[in-house]
mmCIF file of C-alpha atoms and ligand atoms in Angstrom:
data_model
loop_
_atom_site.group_PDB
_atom_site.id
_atom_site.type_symbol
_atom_site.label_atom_id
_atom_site.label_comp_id
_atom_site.label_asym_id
_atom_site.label_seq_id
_atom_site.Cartn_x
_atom_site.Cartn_y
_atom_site.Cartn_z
ATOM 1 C CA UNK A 174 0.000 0.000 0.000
ATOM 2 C CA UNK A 175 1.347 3.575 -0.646
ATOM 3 C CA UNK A 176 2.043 6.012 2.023
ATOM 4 C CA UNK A 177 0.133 9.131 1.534
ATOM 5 C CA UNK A 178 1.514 11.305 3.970
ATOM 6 C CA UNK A 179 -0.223 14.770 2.217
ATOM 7 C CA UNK A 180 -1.437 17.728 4.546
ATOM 8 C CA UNK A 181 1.310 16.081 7.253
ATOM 9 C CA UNK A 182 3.829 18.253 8.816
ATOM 10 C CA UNK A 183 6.806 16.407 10.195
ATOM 11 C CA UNK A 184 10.549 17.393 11.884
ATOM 12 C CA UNK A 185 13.444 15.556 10.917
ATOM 13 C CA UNK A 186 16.532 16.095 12.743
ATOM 14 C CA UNK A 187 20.062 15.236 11.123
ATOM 15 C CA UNK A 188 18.361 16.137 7.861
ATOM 16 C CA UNK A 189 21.408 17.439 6.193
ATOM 17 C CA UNK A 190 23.021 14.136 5.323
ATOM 18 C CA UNK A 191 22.976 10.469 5.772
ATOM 19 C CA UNK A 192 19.627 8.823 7.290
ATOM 20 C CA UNK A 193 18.117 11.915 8.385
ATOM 21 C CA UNK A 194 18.348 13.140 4.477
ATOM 22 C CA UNK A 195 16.551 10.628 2.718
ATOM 23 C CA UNK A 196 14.106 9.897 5.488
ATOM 24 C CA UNK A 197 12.924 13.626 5.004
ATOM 25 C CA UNK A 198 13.004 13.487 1.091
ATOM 26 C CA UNK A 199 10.892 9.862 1.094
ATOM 27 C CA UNK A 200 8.276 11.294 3.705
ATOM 28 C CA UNK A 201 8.031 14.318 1.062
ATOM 29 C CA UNK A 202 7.524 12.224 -1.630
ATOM 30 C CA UNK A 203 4.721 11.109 0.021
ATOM 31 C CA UNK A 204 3.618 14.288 -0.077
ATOM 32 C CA UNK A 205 4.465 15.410 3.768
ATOM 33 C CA UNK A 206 5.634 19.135 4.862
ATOM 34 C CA UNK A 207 9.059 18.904 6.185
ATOM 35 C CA UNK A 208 10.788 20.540 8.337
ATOM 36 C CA UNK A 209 14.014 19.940 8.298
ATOM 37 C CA UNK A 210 16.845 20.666 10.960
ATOM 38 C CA UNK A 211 20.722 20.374 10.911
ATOM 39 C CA UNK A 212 23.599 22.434 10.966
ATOM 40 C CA UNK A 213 24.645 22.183 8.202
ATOM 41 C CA UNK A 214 22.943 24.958 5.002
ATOM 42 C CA UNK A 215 24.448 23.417 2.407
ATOM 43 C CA UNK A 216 23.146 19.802 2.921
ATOM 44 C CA UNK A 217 19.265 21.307 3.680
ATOM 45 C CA UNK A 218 19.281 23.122 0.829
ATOM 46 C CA UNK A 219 20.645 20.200 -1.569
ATOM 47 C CA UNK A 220 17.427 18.249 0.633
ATOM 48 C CA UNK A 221 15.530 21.243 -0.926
ATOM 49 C CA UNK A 222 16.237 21.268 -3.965
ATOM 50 C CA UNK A 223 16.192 17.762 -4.370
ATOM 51 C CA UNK A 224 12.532 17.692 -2.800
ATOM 52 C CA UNK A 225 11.233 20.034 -5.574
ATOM 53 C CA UNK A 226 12.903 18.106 -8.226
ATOM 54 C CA UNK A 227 10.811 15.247 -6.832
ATOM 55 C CA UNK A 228 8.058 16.885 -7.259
ATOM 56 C CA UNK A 229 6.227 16.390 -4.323
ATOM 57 C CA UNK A 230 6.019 17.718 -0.540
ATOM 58 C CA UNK A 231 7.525 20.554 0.452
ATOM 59 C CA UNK A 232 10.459 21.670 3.176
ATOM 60 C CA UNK A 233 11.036 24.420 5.586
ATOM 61 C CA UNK A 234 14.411 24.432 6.501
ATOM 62 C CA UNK A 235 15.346 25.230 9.683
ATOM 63 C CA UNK A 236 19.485 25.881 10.531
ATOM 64 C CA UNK A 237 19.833 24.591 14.007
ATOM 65 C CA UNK A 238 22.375 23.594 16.419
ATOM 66 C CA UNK A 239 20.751 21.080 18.558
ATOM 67 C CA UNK A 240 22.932 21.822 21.485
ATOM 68 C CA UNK A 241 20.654 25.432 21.882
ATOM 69 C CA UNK A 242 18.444 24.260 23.606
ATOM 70 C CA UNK A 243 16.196 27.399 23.904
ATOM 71 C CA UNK A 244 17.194 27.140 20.000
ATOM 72 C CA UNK A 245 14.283 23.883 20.127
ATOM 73 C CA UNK A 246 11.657 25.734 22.507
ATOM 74 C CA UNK A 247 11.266 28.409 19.791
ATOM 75 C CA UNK A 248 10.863 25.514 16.937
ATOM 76 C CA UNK A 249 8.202 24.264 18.738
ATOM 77 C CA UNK A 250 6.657 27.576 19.468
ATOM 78 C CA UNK A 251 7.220 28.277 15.652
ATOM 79 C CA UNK A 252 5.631 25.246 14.273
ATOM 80 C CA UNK A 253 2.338 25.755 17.116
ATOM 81 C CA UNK A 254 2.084 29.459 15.293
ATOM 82 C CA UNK A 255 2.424 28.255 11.643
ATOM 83 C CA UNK A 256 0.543 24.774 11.641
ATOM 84 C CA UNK A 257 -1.101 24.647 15.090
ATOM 85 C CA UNK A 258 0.016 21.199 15.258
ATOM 86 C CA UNK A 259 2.648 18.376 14.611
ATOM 87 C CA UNK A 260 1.789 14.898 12.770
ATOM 88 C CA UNK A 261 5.601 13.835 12.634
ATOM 89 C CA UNK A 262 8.557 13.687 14.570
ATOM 90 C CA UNK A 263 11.978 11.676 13.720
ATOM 91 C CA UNK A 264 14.392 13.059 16.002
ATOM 92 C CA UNK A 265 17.316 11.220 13.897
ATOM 93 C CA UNK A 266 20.594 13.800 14.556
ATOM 94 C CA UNK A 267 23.208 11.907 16.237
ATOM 95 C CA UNK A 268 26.822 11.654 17.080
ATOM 96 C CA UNK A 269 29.003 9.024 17.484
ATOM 97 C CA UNK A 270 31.650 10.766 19.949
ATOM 98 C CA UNK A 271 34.519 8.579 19.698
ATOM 99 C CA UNK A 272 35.339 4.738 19.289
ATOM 100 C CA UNK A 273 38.185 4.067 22.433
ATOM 101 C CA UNK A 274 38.521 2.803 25.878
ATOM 102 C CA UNK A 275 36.413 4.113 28.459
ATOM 103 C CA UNK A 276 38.746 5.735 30.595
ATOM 104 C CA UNK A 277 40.224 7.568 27.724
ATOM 105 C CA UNK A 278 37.292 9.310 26.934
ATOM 106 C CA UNK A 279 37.443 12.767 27.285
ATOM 107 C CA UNK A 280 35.433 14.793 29.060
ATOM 108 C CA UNK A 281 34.111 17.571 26.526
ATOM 109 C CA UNK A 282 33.717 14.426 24.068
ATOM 110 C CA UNK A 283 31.324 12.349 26.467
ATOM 111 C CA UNK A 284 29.245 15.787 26.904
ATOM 112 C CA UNK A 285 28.549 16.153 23.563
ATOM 113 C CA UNK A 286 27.528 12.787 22.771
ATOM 114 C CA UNK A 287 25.242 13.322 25.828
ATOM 115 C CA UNK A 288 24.148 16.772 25.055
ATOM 116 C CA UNK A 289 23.282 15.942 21.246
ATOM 117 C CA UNK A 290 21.934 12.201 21.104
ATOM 118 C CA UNK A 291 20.223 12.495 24.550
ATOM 119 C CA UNK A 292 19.399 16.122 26.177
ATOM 120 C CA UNK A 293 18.456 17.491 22.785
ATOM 121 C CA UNK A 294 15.839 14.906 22.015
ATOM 122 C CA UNK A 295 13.988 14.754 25.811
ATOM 123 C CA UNK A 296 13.983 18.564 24.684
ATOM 124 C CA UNK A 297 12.826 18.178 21.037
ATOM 125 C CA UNK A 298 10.205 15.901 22.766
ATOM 126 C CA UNK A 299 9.149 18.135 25.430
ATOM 127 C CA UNK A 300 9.057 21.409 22.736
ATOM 128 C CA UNK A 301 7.007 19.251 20.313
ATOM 129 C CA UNK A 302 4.734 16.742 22.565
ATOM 130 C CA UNK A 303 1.829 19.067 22.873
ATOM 131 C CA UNK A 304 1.704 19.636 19.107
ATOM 132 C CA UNK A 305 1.951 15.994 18.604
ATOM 133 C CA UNK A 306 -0.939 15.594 20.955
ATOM 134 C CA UNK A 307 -3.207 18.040 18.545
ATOM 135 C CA UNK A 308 -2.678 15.285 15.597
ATOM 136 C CA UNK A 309 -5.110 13.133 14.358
ATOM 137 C CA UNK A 310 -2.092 10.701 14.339
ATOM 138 C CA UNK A 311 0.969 11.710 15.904
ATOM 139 C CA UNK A 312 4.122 9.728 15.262
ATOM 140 C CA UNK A 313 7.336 9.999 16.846
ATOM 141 C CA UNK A 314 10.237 7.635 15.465
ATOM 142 C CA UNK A 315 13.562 8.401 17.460
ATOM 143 C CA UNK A 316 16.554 6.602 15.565
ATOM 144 C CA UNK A 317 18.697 4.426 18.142
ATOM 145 C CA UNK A 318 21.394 1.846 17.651
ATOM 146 C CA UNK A 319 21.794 -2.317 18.479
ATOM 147 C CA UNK A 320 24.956 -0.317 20.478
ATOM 148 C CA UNK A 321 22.398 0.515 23.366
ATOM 149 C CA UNK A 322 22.011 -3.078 23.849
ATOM 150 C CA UNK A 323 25.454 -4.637 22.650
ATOM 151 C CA UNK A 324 27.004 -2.973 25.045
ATOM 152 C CA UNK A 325 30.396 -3.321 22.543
ATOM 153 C CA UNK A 326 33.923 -2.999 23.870
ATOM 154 C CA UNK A 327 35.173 0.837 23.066
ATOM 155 C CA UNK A 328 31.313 2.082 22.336
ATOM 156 C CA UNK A 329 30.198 3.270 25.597
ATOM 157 C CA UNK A 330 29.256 6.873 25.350
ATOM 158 C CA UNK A 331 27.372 6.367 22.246
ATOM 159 C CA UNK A 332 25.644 3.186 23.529
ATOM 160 C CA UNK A 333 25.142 4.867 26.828
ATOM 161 C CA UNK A 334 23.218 7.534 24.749
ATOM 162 C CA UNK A 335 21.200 5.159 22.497
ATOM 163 C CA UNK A 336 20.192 2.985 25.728
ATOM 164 C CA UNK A 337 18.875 6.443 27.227
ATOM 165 C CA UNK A 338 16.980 7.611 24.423
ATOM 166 C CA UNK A 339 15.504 4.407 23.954
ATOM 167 C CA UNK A 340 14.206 3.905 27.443
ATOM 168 C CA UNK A 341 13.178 7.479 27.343
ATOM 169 C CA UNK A 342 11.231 6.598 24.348
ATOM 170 C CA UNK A 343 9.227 3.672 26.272
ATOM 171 C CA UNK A 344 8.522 5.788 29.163
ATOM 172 C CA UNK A 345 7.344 8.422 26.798
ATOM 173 C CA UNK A 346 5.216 5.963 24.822
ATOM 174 C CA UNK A 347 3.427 4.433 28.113
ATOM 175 C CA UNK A 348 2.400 7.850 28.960
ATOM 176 C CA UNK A 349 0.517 8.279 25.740
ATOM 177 C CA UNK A 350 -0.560 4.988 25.041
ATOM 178 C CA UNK A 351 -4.663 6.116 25.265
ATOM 179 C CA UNK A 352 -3.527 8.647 22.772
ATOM 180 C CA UNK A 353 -3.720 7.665 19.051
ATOM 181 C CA UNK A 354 0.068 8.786 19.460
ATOM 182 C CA UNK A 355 2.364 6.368 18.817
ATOM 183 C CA UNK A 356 5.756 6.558 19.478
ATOM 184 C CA UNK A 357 8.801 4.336 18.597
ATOM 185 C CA UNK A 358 12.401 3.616 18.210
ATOM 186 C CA UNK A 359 14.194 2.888 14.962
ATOM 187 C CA UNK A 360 17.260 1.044 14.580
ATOM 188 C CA UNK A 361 18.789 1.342 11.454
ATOM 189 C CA UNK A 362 21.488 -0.930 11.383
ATOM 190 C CA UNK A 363 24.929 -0.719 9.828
ATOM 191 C CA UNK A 364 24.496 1.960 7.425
ATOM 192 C CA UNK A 365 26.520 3.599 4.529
ATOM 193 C CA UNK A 366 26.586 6.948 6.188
ATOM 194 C CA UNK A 367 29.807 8.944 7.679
ATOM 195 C CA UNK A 368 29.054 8.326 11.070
ATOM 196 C CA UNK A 369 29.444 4.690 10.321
ATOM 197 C CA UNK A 370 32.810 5.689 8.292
ATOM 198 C CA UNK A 371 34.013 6.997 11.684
ATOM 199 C CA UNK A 372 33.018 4.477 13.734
ATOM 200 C CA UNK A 373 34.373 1.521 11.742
ATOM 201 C CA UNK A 374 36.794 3.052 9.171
ATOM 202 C CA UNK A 375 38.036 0.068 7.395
ATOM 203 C CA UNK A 376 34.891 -1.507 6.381
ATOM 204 C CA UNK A 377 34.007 -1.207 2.371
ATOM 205 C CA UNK A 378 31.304 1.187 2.105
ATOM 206 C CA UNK A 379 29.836 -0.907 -0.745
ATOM 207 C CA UNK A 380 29.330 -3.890 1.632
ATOM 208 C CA UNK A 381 26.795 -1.765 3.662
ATOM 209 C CA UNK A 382 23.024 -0.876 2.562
ATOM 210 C CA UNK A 383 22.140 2.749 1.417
ATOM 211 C CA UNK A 384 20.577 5.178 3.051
ATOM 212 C CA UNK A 385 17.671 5.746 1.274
ATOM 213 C CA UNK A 386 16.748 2.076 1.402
ATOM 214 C CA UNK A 387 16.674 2.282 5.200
ATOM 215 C CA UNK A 388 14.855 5.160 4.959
ATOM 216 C CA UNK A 389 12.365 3.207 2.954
ATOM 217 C CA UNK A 390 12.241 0.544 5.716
ATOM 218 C CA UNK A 391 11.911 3.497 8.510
ATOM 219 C CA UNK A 392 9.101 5.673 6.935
ATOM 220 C CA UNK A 393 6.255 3.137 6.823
ATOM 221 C CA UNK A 394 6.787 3.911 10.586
ATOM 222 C CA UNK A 395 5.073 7.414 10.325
ATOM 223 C CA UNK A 396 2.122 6.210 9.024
ATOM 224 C CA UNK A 397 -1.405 6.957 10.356
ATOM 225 C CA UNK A 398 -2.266 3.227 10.430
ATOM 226 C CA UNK A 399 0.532 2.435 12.128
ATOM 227 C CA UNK A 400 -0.745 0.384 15.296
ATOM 228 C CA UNK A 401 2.455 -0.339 17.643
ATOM 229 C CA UNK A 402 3.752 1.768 20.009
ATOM 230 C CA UNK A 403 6.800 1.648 22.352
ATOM 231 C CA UNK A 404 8.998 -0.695 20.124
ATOM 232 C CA UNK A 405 11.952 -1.171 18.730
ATOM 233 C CA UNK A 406 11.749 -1.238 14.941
ATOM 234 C CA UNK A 407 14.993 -3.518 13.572
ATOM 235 C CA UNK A 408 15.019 -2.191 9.597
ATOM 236 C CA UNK A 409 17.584 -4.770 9.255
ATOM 237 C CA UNK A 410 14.721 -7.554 9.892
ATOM 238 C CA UNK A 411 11.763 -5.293 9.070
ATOM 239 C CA UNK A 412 10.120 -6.774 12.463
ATOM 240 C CA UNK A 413 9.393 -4.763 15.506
ATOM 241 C CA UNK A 414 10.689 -5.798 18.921
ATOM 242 C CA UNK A 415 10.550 -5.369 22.589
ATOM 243 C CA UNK A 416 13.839 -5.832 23.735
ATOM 244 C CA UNK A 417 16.948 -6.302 21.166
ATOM 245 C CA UNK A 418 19.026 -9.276 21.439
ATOM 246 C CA UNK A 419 22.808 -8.345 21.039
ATOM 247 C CA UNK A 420 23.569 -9.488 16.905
HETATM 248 P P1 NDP B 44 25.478 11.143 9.877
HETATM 249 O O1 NDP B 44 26.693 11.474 10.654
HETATM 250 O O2 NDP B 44 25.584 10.798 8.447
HETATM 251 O O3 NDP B 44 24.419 12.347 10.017
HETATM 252 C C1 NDP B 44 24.161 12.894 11.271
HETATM 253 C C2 NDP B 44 23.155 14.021 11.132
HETATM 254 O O4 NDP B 44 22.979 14.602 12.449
HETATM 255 C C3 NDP B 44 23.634 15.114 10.200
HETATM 256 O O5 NDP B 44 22.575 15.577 9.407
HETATM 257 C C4 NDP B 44 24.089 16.202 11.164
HETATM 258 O O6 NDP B 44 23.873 17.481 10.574
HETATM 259 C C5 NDP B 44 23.138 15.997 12.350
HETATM 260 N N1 NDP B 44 23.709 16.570 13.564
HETATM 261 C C6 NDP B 44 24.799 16.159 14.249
HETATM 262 N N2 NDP B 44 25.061 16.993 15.266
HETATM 263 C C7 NDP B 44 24.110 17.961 15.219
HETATM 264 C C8 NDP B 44 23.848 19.127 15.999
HETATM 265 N N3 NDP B 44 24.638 19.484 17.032
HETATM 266 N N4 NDP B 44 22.796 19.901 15.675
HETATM 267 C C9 NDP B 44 22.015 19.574 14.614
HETATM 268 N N5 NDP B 44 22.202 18.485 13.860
HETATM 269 C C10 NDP B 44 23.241 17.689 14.153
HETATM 270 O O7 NDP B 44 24.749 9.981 10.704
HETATM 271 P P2 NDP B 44 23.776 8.780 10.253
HETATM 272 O O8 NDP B 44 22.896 9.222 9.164
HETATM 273 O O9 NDP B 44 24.588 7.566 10.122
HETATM 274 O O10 NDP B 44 22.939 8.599 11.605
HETATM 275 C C11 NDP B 44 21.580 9.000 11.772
HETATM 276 C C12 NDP B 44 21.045 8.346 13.029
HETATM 277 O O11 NDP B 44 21.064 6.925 12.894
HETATM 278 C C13 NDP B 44 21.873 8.669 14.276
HETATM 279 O O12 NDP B 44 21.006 8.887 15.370
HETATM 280 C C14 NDP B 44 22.697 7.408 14.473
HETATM 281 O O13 NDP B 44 23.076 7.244 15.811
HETATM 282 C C15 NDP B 44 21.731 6.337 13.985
HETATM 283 N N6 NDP B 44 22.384 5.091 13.581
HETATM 284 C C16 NDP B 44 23.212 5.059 12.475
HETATM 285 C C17 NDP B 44 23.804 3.862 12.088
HETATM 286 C C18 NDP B 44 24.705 3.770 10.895
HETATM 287 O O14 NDP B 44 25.275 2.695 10.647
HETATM 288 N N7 NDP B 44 24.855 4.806 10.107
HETATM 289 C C19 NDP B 44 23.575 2.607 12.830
HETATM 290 C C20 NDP B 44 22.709 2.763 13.984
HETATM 291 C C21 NDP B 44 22.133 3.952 14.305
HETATM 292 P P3 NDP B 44 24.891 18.720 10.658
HETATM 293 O O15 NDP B 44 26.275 18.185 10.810
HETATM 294 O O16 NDP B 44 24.607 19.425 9.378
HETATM 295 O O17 NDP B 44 24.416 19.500 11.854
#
């Protein structure tokens, strides 16, 4: 069945490259209002331009560090004046930090991962809940990683993160699970993005899938039929679960 995502507004975070890129050009194709957030003004407005040479949807693009926090109050505040409400949310911006022993992390390094992949998205959420609340069908999709649950040798900041946002994203979704909000995680898997160049440099690129076919996998997830809520969705299996095994 095709999504038809028309008349939807939607955030996407990280929208400048990688995941975050495509998953904001497929949810325009399906004919969704994005608006899309990064740092970066180049990448947004190659999403731009690429979204009207699709043809469909639209974007708003939005230069943001996510680390201003008073930076997210006013999207919200922005998007409650302009639209009155918000259908979609994938908070997908990330950071890896960096790949090395624990104790050798440094301090300013561990912040960031913190302050990006976890503080910035309780804050997107708590800018943006009440909007999502005024859809017919909210969704919230919040990217995470099989790190929160491998618990991999050299990972921990960034796992520490992705175990936080994912257990924030339960609590969050047993708290509105009356609502026809519906809130999940998404785990991408290994990915052909830079992030995943960083974090495992000597891999072949060409051995990993594409973004935009895990954005495929990832978008169904905004959907207003969409039932589940407070999952895990594993793109690598296309199957939804509870609690990830380690792979
Ligand atoms: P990329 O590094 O390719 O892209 C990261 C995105 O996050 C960019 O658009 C970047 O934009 C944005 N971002 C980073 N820091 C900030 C900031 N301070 N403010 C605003 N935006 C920021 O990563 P991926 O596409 O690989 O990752 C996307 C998500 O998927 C992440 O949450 C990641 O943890 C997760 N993931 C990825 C996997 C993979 O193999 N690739 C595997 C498992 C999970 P800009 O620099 O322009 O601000």
């Amino acid at each position: 069945m095709t999504l038809d995502l028309t008349g939807r507004v939607a955030v996407v975070t990280g929208a400048s490259r990688g995941i975050g890129y495509f998953i904001a050009r497929e949810l325009a194709a399906a004919g969704a209002h994005v608006i899309a957030v990064a740092r970066t003004v180049g990448g947004l407005e190659e999403l731009d331009d690429q979204i009207k040479a699709d043809g469909r949807g639209q974007a708003t693009l939005v230069p943001l560090d996510l680390t201003d926090m008073p930076g997210i109050d006013r999207l919200g505040g922005a998007i409650h004046e302009r639209w009155g409400k918000l259908d979609i949310l994938v908070a997908n911006a990330g950071v890896l930090g960096v790949i090395s022993p624990i104790g050798h992390v440094e301090a300013k390094t561990f912040e960031k991962v913190m302050t990006v992949n976890v503080t910035s998205t309780w804050r997107l959420i708590r800018s943006v809940d009440p909007l999502l609340r005024l859809s017919d069908a909210g969704r919230a999709i919040i990217l995470s990683s099989n790190a929160a649950h491998s618990a991999r040798a050299f990972w921990a900041p960034y796992a520490a993160s992705k175990a936080a946002v994912e257990t924030m994203m339960r609590s969050w979704a047993h708290e509105t699970q009356s609502l026809p909000l519906r809130v999940n995680a998404a785990d991408p898997g290994a990915t052909r993005t830079a992030m995943r160049a960083q974090a495992v440099p000597g891999e072949d690129p060409d051995t990993l899938p594409h973004p935009q076919e895990i954005a495929r996998r990832i978008v169904p997830l905004a959907s207003p039929d969409l039932k589940e809520t407070g999952l895990i969705y594993q793109a690598k299996h296309n199957r939804f679960v509870t609690y990830r095994q380690p792979e």
